[in-house]
CSV table of N, CA and C in Angstrom, one decimal:
chain,number,residue,atom,x,y,z
A,29,UNK,N,7.7,-14.4,6.4
A,29,UNK,CA,8.3,-15.3,5.5
A,29,UNK,C,8.9,-16.5,6.2
A,30,UNK,N,8.7,-17.7,5.6
A,30,UNK,CA,9.2,-18.9,6.2
A,30,UNK,C,10.7,-19.0,6.1
A,31,UNK,N,11.3,-19.6,7.1
A,31,UNK,CA,12.8,-19.7,7.0
A,31,UNK,C,13.2,-20.8,6.1
A,32,UNK,N,12.4,-21.9,6.0
A,32,UNK,CA,12.7,-23.0,5.0
A,32,UNK,C,11.4,-23.3,4.3
A,33,UNK,N,11.5,-23.5,3.0
A,33,UNK,CA,10.3,-23.8,2.3
A,33,UNK,C,9.9,-25.3,2.6
A,34,UNK,N,8.6,-25.6,2.4
A,34,UNK,CA,8.2,-27.0,2.7
A,34,UNK,C,8.7,-27.9,1.7
A,35,UNK,N,8.9,-29.2,2.1
A,35,UNK,CA,9.4,-30.2,1.2
A,35,UNK,C,8.3,-30.6,0.2
A,36,UNK,N,8.7,-31.0,-1.0
A,36,UNK,CA,7.7,-31.4,-1.9
A,36,UNK,C,6.8,-32.5,-1.4
A,37,UNK,N,7.3,-33.4,-0.6
A,37,UNK,CA,6.5,-34.5,-0.1
A,37,UNK,C,5.4,-34.0,0.8
A,38,UNK,N,5.7,-32.9,1.5
A,38,UNK,CA,4.7,-32.3,2.4
A,38,UNK,C,3.6,-31.6,1.5
A,39,UNK,N,4.0,-30.9,0.5
A,39,UNK,CA,3.1,-30.3,-0.4
A,39,UNK,C,2.2,-31.3,-1.1
A,40,UNK,N,2.8,-32.4,-1.6
A,40,UNK,CA,2.0,-33.5,-2.2
A,40,UNK,C,1.0,-34.1,-1.2
A,41,UNK,N,1.4,-34.3,0.0
A,41,UNK,CA,0.5,-34.8,1.1
A,41,UNK,C,-0.7,-33.8,1.3
A,42,UNK,N,-0.4,-32.6,1.3
A,42,UNK,CA,-1.5,-31.6,1.5
A,42,UNK,C,-2.4,-31.5,0.3
A,43,UNK,N,-1.9,-31.3,-0.9
A,43,UNK,CA,-2.7,-31.1,-2.1
A,43,UNK,C,-3.3,-32.3,-2.7
A,44,UNK,N,-2.7,-33.5,-2.6
A,44,UNK,CA,-3.1,-34.6,-3.3
A,44,UNK,C,-2.4,-34.6,-4.7
A,45,UNK,N,-2.4,-35.8,-5.3
A,45,UNK,CA,-1.6,-35.9,-6.6
A,45,UNK,C,-2.0,-34.9,-7.7
A,46,UNK,N,-3.3,-34.8,-8.0
A,46,UNK,CA,-3.7,-34.0,-9.1
A,46,UNK,C,-3.5,-32.5,-8.9
A,47,UNK,N,-3.8,-32.0,-7.7
A,47,UNK,CA,-3.5,-30.6,-7.4
A,47,UNK,C,-2.0,-30.3,-7.3
A,48,UNK,N,-1.3,-31.3,-6.8
A,48,UNK,CA,0.2,-31.2,-6.7
A,48,UNK,C,0.8,-31.1,-8.1
A,49,UNK,N,0.3,-31.9,-9.1
A,49,UNK,CA,0.7,-31.8,-10.5
A,49,UNK,C,0.4,-30.5,-11.1
A,50,UNK,N,-0.7,-29.9,-10.8
A,50,UNK,CA,-1.1,-28.6,-11.2
A,50,UNK,C,-0.1,-27.5,-10.6
A,51,UNK,N,0.1,-27.6,-9.3
A,51,UNK,CA,1.0,-26.7,-8.7
A,51,UNK,C,2.4,-26.7,-9.3
A,52,UNK,N,2.9,-27.9,-9.5
A,52,UNK,CA,4.2,-28.1,-10.2
A,52,UNK,C,4.2,-27.4,-11.6
A,53,UNK,N,3.2,-27.7,-12.3
A,53,UNK,CA,3.1,-27.2,-13.7
A,53,UNK,C,3.1,-25.6,-13.7
A,54,UNK,N,2.4,-25.0,-12.8
A,54,UNK,CA,2.4,-23.5,-12.7
A,54,UNK,C,3.7,-23.0,-12.3
A,55,UNK,N,4.4,-23.7,-11.3
A,55,UNK,CA,5.7,-23.3,-10.9
A,55,UNK,C,6.7,-23.4,-12.0
A,56,UNK,N,6.7,-24.5,-12.8
A,56,UNK,CA,7.6,-24.7,-13.9
A,56,UNK,C,7.3,-23.6,-15.0
A,57,UNK,N,6.1,-23.3,-15.3
A,57,UNK,CA,5.7,-22.3,-16.2
A,57,UNK,C,6.3,-21.0,-15.8
A,58,UNK,N,6.1,-20.6,-14.6
A,58,UNK,CA,6.7,-19.3,-14.1
A,58,UNK,C,8.2,-19.3,-14.2
A,59,UNK,N,8.8,-20.3,-13.8
A,59,UNK,CA,10.3,-20.4,-13.8
A,59,UNK,C,10.8,-20.4,-15.3
A,60,UNK,N,10.1,-21.0,-16.2
A,60,UNK,CA,10.5,-21.0,-17.6
A,60,UNK,C,10.3,-19.7,-18.3
A,61,UNK,N,9.3,-18.9,-17.9
A,61,UNK,CA,8.9,-17.7,-18.7
A,61,UNK,C,9.3,-16.4,-18.0
A,62,UNK,N,9.6,-16.4,-16.7
A,62,UNK,CA,9.9,-15.2,-16.0
A,62,UNK,C,11.1,-15.4,-15.1
A,63,UNK,N,11.6,-14.2,-14.7
A,63,UNK,CA,12.7,-14.2,-13.8
A,63,UNK,C,12.1,-13.6,-12.5
A,64,UNK,N,11.6,-14.5,-11.6
A,64,UNK,CA,10.9,-14.1,-10.4
A,64,UNK,C,11.5,-14.6,-9.2
A,65,UNK,N,11.3,-13.9,-8.1
A,65,UNK,CA,11.7,-14.4,-6.8
A,65,UNK,C,10.6,-15.3,-6.3
A,66,UNK,N,10.9,-16.4,-5.7
A,66,UNK,CA,9.9,-17.3,-5.1
A,66,UNK,C,9.9,-17.2,-3.6
A,67,UNK,N,8.8,-16.7,-3.1
A,67,UNK,CA,8.7,-16.4,-1.6
A,67,UNK,C,7.7,-17.3,-1.0
A,68,UNK,N,8.1,-17.9,0.1
A,68,UNK,CA,7.2,-18.8,0.9
A,68,UNK,C,6.8,-18.1,2.2
A,69,UNK,N,5.5,-18.3,2.6
A,69,UNK,CA,5.0,-17.8,3.9
A,69,UNK,C,3.9,-18.7,4.3
A,70,UNK,N,3.4,-18.5,5.6
A,70,UNK,CA,2.3,-19.1,6.1
A,70,UNK,C,1.1,-18.7,5.2
A,71,UNK,N,0.1,-19.6,5.0
A,71,UNK,CA,-1.0,-19.2,4.2
A,71,UNK,C,-2.1,-18.4,4.8
A,72,UNK,N,-2.0,-18.3,6.1
A,72,UNK,CA,-3.0,-17.5,6.9
A,72,UNK,C,-4.4,-18.1,6.7
A,73,UNK,N,-5.4,-17.3,6.4
A,73,UNK,CA,-6.8,-17.8,6.3
A,73,UNK,C,-7.0,-18.4,4.9
A,74,UNK,N,-6.0,-18.4,4.0
A,74,UNK,CA,-6.2,-18.9,2.7
A,74,UNK,C,-5.7,-20.3,2.5
A,75,UNK,N,-4.8,-20.8,3.4
A,75,UNK,CA,-4.3,-22.1,3.2
A,75,UNK,C,-3.2,-22.3,4.2
A,76,UNK,N,-2.5,-23.4,4.1
A,76,UNK,CA,-1.4,-23.8,5.0
A,76,UNK,C,-0.2,-23.0,4.6
A,77,UNK,N,0.1,-22.9,3.3
A,77,UNK,CA,1.3,-22.2,2.8
A,77,UNK,C,0.9,-21.2,1.7
A,78,UNK,N,1.7,-20.2,1.6
A,78,UNK,CA,1.5,-19.2,0.5
A,78,UNK,C,2.8,-19.2,-0.3
A,79,UNK,N,2.8,-19.4,-1.6
A,79,UNK,CA,3.9,-19.4,-2.5
A,79,UNK,C,3.7,-18.3,-3.5
A,80,UNK,N,4.5,-17.2,-3.3
A,80,UNK,CA,4.3,-16.0,-4.1
A,80,UNK,C,5.5,-15.9,-5.1
A,81,UNK,N,5.2,-15.4,-6.3
A,81,UNK,CA,6.2,-15.1,-7.3
A,81,UNK,C,6.2,-13.6,-7.5
A,82,UNK,N,7.3,-13.0,-7.2
A,82,UNK,CA,7.5,-11.5,-7.2
A,82,UNK,C,8.8,-11.1,-7.9
A,83,UNK,N,8.7,-9.8,-8.4
A,83,UNK,CA,9.9,-9.2,-8.9
A,83,UNK,C,9.8,-7.7,-8.7
A,84,UNK,N,10.8,-7.1,-8.1
A,84,UNK,CA,10.8,-5.7,-7.8
A,84,UNK,C,9.6,-5.2,-7.1
A,85,UNK,N,9.1,-5.9,-6.1
A,85,UNK,CA,8.0,-5.5,-5.4
A,85,UNK,C,6.6,-5.7,-6.0
A,86,UNK,N,6.6,-6.3,-7.2
A,86,UNK,CA,5.3,-6.6,-7.9
A,86,UNK,C,5.1,-8.1,-8.0
A,87,UNK,N,3.9,-8.5,-7.6
A,87,UNK,CA,3.5,-9.9,-7.6
A,87,UNK,C,2.9,-10.3,-8.9
A,88,UNK,N,3.5,-11.4,-9.5
A,88,UNK,CA,2.9,-12.0,-10.7
A,88,UNK,C,1.7,-12.8,-10.3
A,89,UNK,N,1.8,-13.7,-9.3
A,89,UNK,CA,0.7,-14.5,-8.8
A,89,UNK,C,1.1,-15.1,-7.4
A,90,UNK,N,0.1,-15.5,-6.7
A,90,UNK,CA,0.3,-16.2,-5.4
A,90,UNK,C,-0.5,-17.5,-5.5
A,91,UNK,N,0.2,-18.5,-5.0
A,91,UNK,CA,-0.4,-19.9,-4.9
A,91,UNK,C,-0.6,-20.2,-3.4
A,92,UNK,N,-1.8,-20.5,-3.1
A,92,UNK,CA,-2.2,-20.9,-1.8
A,92,UNK,C,-2.4,-22.4,-1.7
A,93,UNK,N,-1.6,-23.1,-0.9
A,93,UNK,CA,-1.6,-24.5,-0.8
A,93,UNK,C,-2.4,-24.9,0.5
A,94,UNK,N,-3.5,-25.6,0.2
A,94,UNK,CA,-4.3,-26.1,1.3
A,94,UNK,C,-4.7,-27.5,1.1
A,95,UNK,N,-5.4,-28.1,2.1
A,95,UNK,CA,-5.7,-29.5,2.0
A,95,UNK,C,-6.6,-29.8,0.7
A,96,UNK,N,-6.1,-30.6,-0.2
A,96,UNK,CA,-6.8,-31.1,-1.4
A,96,UNK,C,-7.2,-30.0,-2.3
A,97,UNK,N,-6.5,-28.8,-2.2
A,97,UNK,CA,-6.8,-27.7,-3.2
A,97,UNK,C,-5.7,-26.7,-3.2
A,98,UNK,N,-5.5,-26.3,-4.5
A,98,UNK,CA,-4.6,-25.2,-4.7
A,98,UNK,C,-5.4,-24.0,-5.1
A,99,UNK,N,-5.1,-22.8,-4.7
A,99,UNK,CA,-5.8,-21.6,-5.1
A,99,UNK,C,-4.8,-20.7,-5.7
A,100,UNK,N,-5.0,-20.3,-6.9
A,100,UNK,CA,-4.1,-19.3,-7.6
A,100,UNK,C,-4.8,-18.0,-7.6
A,101,UNK,N,-4.0,-17.0,-7.0
A,101,UNK,CA,-4.5,-15.6,-7.0
A,101,UNK,C,-3.8,-14.8,-8.0
A,102,UNK,N,-4.5,-14.2,-8.9
A,102,UNK,CA,-4.0,-13.3,-9.9
A,102,UNK,C,-4.8,-12.0,-9.8
A,103,UNK,N,-4.0,-10.9,-9.7
A,103,UNK,CA,-4.7,-9.6,-9.6
A,103,UNK,C,-4.4,-8.8,-10.9
A,104,UNK,N,-5.5,-8.4,-11.6
A,104,UNK,CA,-5.4,-7.6,-12.8
A,104,UNK,C,-5.7,-6.1,-12.6
A,105,UNK,N,-4.7,-5.3,-13.0
A,105,UNK,CA,-5.0,-3.8,-13.0
A,105,UNK,C,-5.8,-3.5,-14.2
A,106,UNK,N,-6.0,-2.2,-14.4
A,106,UNK,CA,-6.9,-1.7,-15.5
A,106,UNK,C,-6.5,-2.1,-16.9
A,107,UNK,N,-5.2,-2.0,-17.2
A,107,UNK,CA,-4.7,-2.3,-18.6
A,107,UNK,C,-4.8,-3.8,-18.8
A,108,UNK,N,-4.6,-4.6,-17.8
A,108,UNK,CA,-4.7,-6.1,-17.9
A,108,UNK,C,-6.2,-6.5,-18.0
A,109,UNK,N,-7.1,-5.8,-17.4
A,109,UNK,CA,-8.5,-6.1,-17.5
A,109,UNK,C,-9.0,-5.8,-19.0
A,110,UNK,N,-8.5,-4.7,-19.5
A,110,UNK,CA,-8.8,-4.4,-20.9
A,110,UNK,C,-8.3,-5.4,-21.9
A,111,UNK,N,-7.1,-5.9,-21.6
A,111,UNK,CA,-6.5,-6.9,-22.5
A,111,UNK,C,-7.3,-8.2,-22.4
A,112,UNK,N,-7.7,-8.6,-21.1
A,112,UNK,CA,-8.5,-9.8,-20.9
A,112,UNK,C,-9.8,-9.7,-21.7
A,113,UNK,N,-10.5,-8.5,-21.5
A,113,UNK,CA,-11.8,-8.3,-22.2
A,113,UNK,C,-11.7,-8.5,-23.7
A,114,UNK,N,-10.6,-8.1,-24.3
A,114,UNK,CA,-10.3,-8.2,-25.7
A,114,UNK,C,-10.1,-9.7,-26.1
A,115,UNK,N,-9.6,-10.5,-25.1
A,115,UNK,CA,-9.3,-11.9,-25.4
A,115,UNK,C,-10.2,-12.9,-24.7
A,116,UNK,N,-11.2,-12.4,-24.0
A,116,UNK,CA,-12.0,-13.3,-23.1
A,116,UNK,C,-12.5,-14.6,-23.8
A,117,UNK,N,-12.8,-14.5,-25.1
A,117,UNK,CA,-13.4,-15.7,-25.7
A,117,UNK,C,-12.3,-16.8,-25.9
A,118,UNK,N,-11.0,-16.5,-25.7
A,118,UNK,CA,-9.9,-17.5,-25.7
A,118,UNK,C,-9.9,-18.3,-24.4
A,119,UNK,N,-10.7,-17.9,-23.4
A,119,UNK,CA,-10.6,-18.6,-22.1
A,119,UNK,C,-11.9,-19.4,-21.9
A,120,UNK,N,-11.8,-20.4,-21.0
A,120,UNK,CA,-13.0,-21.2,-20.8
A,120,UNK,C,-14.1,-20.4,-20.1
A,121,UNK,N,-15.3,-21.0,-20.2
A,121,UNK,CA,-16.5,-20.3,-19.6
A,121,UNK,C,-16.2,-20.3,-18.1
A,122,UNK,N,-15.6,-21.3,-17.5
A,122,UNK,CA,-15.3,-21.4,-16.1
A,122,UNK,C,-14.5,-20.2,-15.7
A,123,UNK,N,-13.4,-19.9,-16.4
A,123,UNK,CA,-12.5,-18.8,-16.1
A,123,UNK,C,-13.2,-17.5,-16.3
A,124,UNK,N,-14.0,-17.4,-17.3
A,124,UNK,CA,-14.8,-16.2,-17.6
A,124,UNK,C,-15.7,-15.9,-16.4
A,125,UNK,N,-16.3,-16.9,-15.9
A,125,UNK,CA,-17.2,-16.7,-14.7
A,125,UNK,C,-16.4,-16.3,-13.5
A,126,UNK,N,-15.2,-16.9,-13.3
A,126,UNK,CA,-14.4,-16.5,-12.1
A,126,UNK,C,-14.0,-15.0,-12.3
A,127,UNK,N,-13.6,-14.6,-13.5
A,127,UNK,CA,-13.3,-13.2,-13.8
A,127,UNK,C,-14.5,-12.3,-13.5
A,128,UNK,N,-15.6,-12.6,-14.0
A,128,UNK,CA,-16.8,-11.8,-13.9
A,128,UNK,C,-17.2,-11.6,-12.4
A,129,UNK,N,-17.0,-12.7,-11.6
A,129,UNK,CA,-17.5,-12.7,-10.2
A,129,UNK,C,-16.4,-12.1,-9.3
A,130,UNK,N,-15.2,-11.9,-9.8
A,130,UNK,CA,-14.1,-11.4,-8.9
A,130,UNK,C,-14.3,-10.0,-8.5
A,131,UNK,N,-14.0,-9.7,-7.2
A,131,UNK,CA,-14.1,-8.4,-6.6
A,131,UNK,C,-13.0,-7.5,-7.2
A,132,UNK,N,-13.4,-6.3,-7.5
A,132,UNK,CA,-12.5,-5.3,-7.9
A,132,UNK,C,-12.2,-4.3,-6.8
A,133,UNK,N,-11.0,-4.1,-6.4
A,133,UNK,CA,-10.6,-3.2,-5.4
A,133,UNK,C,-9.8,-2.0,-6.0
A,134,UNK,N,-9.3,-1.1,-5.2
A,134,UNK,CA,-8.6,0.1,-5.7
A,134,UNK,C,-7.4,-0.4,-6.5
A,135,UNK,N,-6.8,-1.5,-6.2
A,135,UNK,CA,-5.5,-1.9,-6.8
A,135,UNK,C,-5.7,-3.0,-7.9
A,136,UNK,N,-7.0,-3.3,-8.2
A,136,UNK,CA,-7.2,-4.3,-9.3
A,136,UNK,C,-8.3,-5.3,-9.0
A,137,UNK,N,-8.5,-6.2,-9.9
A,137,UNK,CA,-9.5,-7.3,-9.8
A,137,UNK,C,-8.8,-8.5,-9.3
A,138,UNK,N,-9.2,-9.0,-8.2
A,138,UNK,CA,-8.6,-10.1,-7.5
A,138,UNK,C,-9.3,-11.4,-7.9
A,139,UNK,N,-8.7,-12.3,-8.6
A,139,UNK,CA,-9.2,-13.5,-9.1
A,139,UNK,C,-8.6,-14.7,-8.3
A,140,UNK,N,-9.5,-15.4,-7.6
A,140,UNK,CA,-9.0,-16.6,-6.8
A,140,UNK,C,-9.5,-17.8,-7.6
A,141,UNK,N,-8.6,-18.5,-8.2
A,141,UNK,CA,-8.9,-19.7,-9.1
A,141,UNK,C,-8.6,-20.9,-8.3
A,142,UNK,N,-9.7,-21.7,-7.9
A,142,UNK,CA,-9.5,-22.9,-7.2
A,142,UNK,C,-9.2,-24.0,-8.2
A,143,UNK,N,-8.1,-24.7,-7.9
A,143,UNK,CA,-7.5,-25.7,-8.8
A,143,UNK,C,-7.5,-27.1,-8.0
A,144,UNK,N,-8.1,-28.1,-8.6
A,144,UNK,CA,-8.1,-29.4,-8.0
A,144,UNK,C,-7.3,-30.4,-8.9
A,145,UNK,N,-7.1,-29.9,-10.2
A,145,UNK,CA,-6.4,-30.7,-11.1
A,145,UNK,C,-5.8,-29.8,-12.2
A,146,UNK,N,-5.3,-30.4,-13.3
A,146,UNK,CA,-4.7,-29.6,-14.3
A,146,UNK,C,-5.6,-29.0,-15.4
A,147,UNK,N,-6.9,-29.2,-15.3
A,147,UNK,CA,-7.8,-28.8,-16.4
A,147,UNK,C,-7.8,-27.3,-16.7
A,148,UNK,N,-7.4,-26.5,-15.7
A,148,UNK,CA,-7.4,-25.0,-15.9
A,148,UNK,C,-6.0,-24.5,-16.2
A,149,UNK,N,-5.1,-25.3,-16.4
A,149,UNK,CA,-3.7,-24.9,-16.6
A,149,UNK,C,-3.6,-23.9,-17.8
A,150,UNK,N,-4.2,-24.1,-18.9
A,150,UNK,CA,-4.0,-23.2,-20.0
A,150,UNK,C,-4.7,-21.9,-19.7
A,151,UNK,N,-5.8,-21.9,-19.0
A,151,UNK,CA,-6.4,-20.6,-18.6
A,151,UNK,C,-5.5,-19.8,-17.7
A,152,UNK,N,-4.9,-20.5,-16.7
A,152,UNK,CA,-4.0,-19.8,-15.8
A,152,UNK,C,-2.8,-19.3,-16.5
A,153,UNK,N,-2.2,-20.1,-17.3
A,153,UNK,CA,-1.0,-19.6,-18.1
A,153,UNK,C,-1.4,-18.4,-19.0
A,154,UNK,N,-2.5,-18.5,-19.6
A,154,UNK,CA,-3.0,-17.4,-20.4
A,154,UNK,C,-3.2,-16.1,-19.6
A,155,UNK,N,-3.7,-16.2,-18.4
A,155,UNK,CA,-3.8,-15.1,-17.5
A,155,UNK,C,-2.5,-14.5,-17.1
A,156,UNK,N,-1.5,-15.4,-16.8
A,156,UNK,CA,-0.2,-14.9,-16.5
A,156,UNK,C,0.5,-14.2,-17.6
A,157,UNK,N,0.3,-14.7,-18.9
A,157,UNK,CA,0.8,-14.0,-20.0
A,157,UNK,C,0.3,-12.6,-20.2
A,158,UNK,N,-1.0,-12.5,-19.9
A,158,UNK,CA,-1.6,-11.1,-19.9
A,158,UNK,C,-1.0,-10.3,-18.8
A,159,UNK,N,-0.8,-10.8,-17.7
A,159,UNK,CA,-0.2,-10.1,-16.5
A,159,UNK,C,1.2,-9.5,-16.9
A,160,UNK,N,2.0,-10.3,-17.5
A,160,UNK,CA,3.4,-9.9,-17.8
A,160,UNK,C,3.9,-10.6,-19.0
């Protein structure tokens, strides 16, 4: 875990304006709809920074901040996958393809959503609403 979270100017410099705006929108959505802890860490192989939203040891989503790109990781368990399947036509073809191509592990389906701008915001928020 990082001792201090990065400044917004640093995040803006890494992501670029459009991806930064998407990052802010996701963060605001989570803070407006959920009571989550915000945890910052090094991004490891996935980015420069990792910004995780967790509560009681369960992760809602993880945001990986890297140069000119934001990656949103959402993991769906079995019940969440069933709910998505029932609602899949409410999501864009792009998100449906990400879902279909995501690898399923013992703990769920891991969806890495690459975000360069805000065009997938409604898909991401829809996925988060399914999650919790």
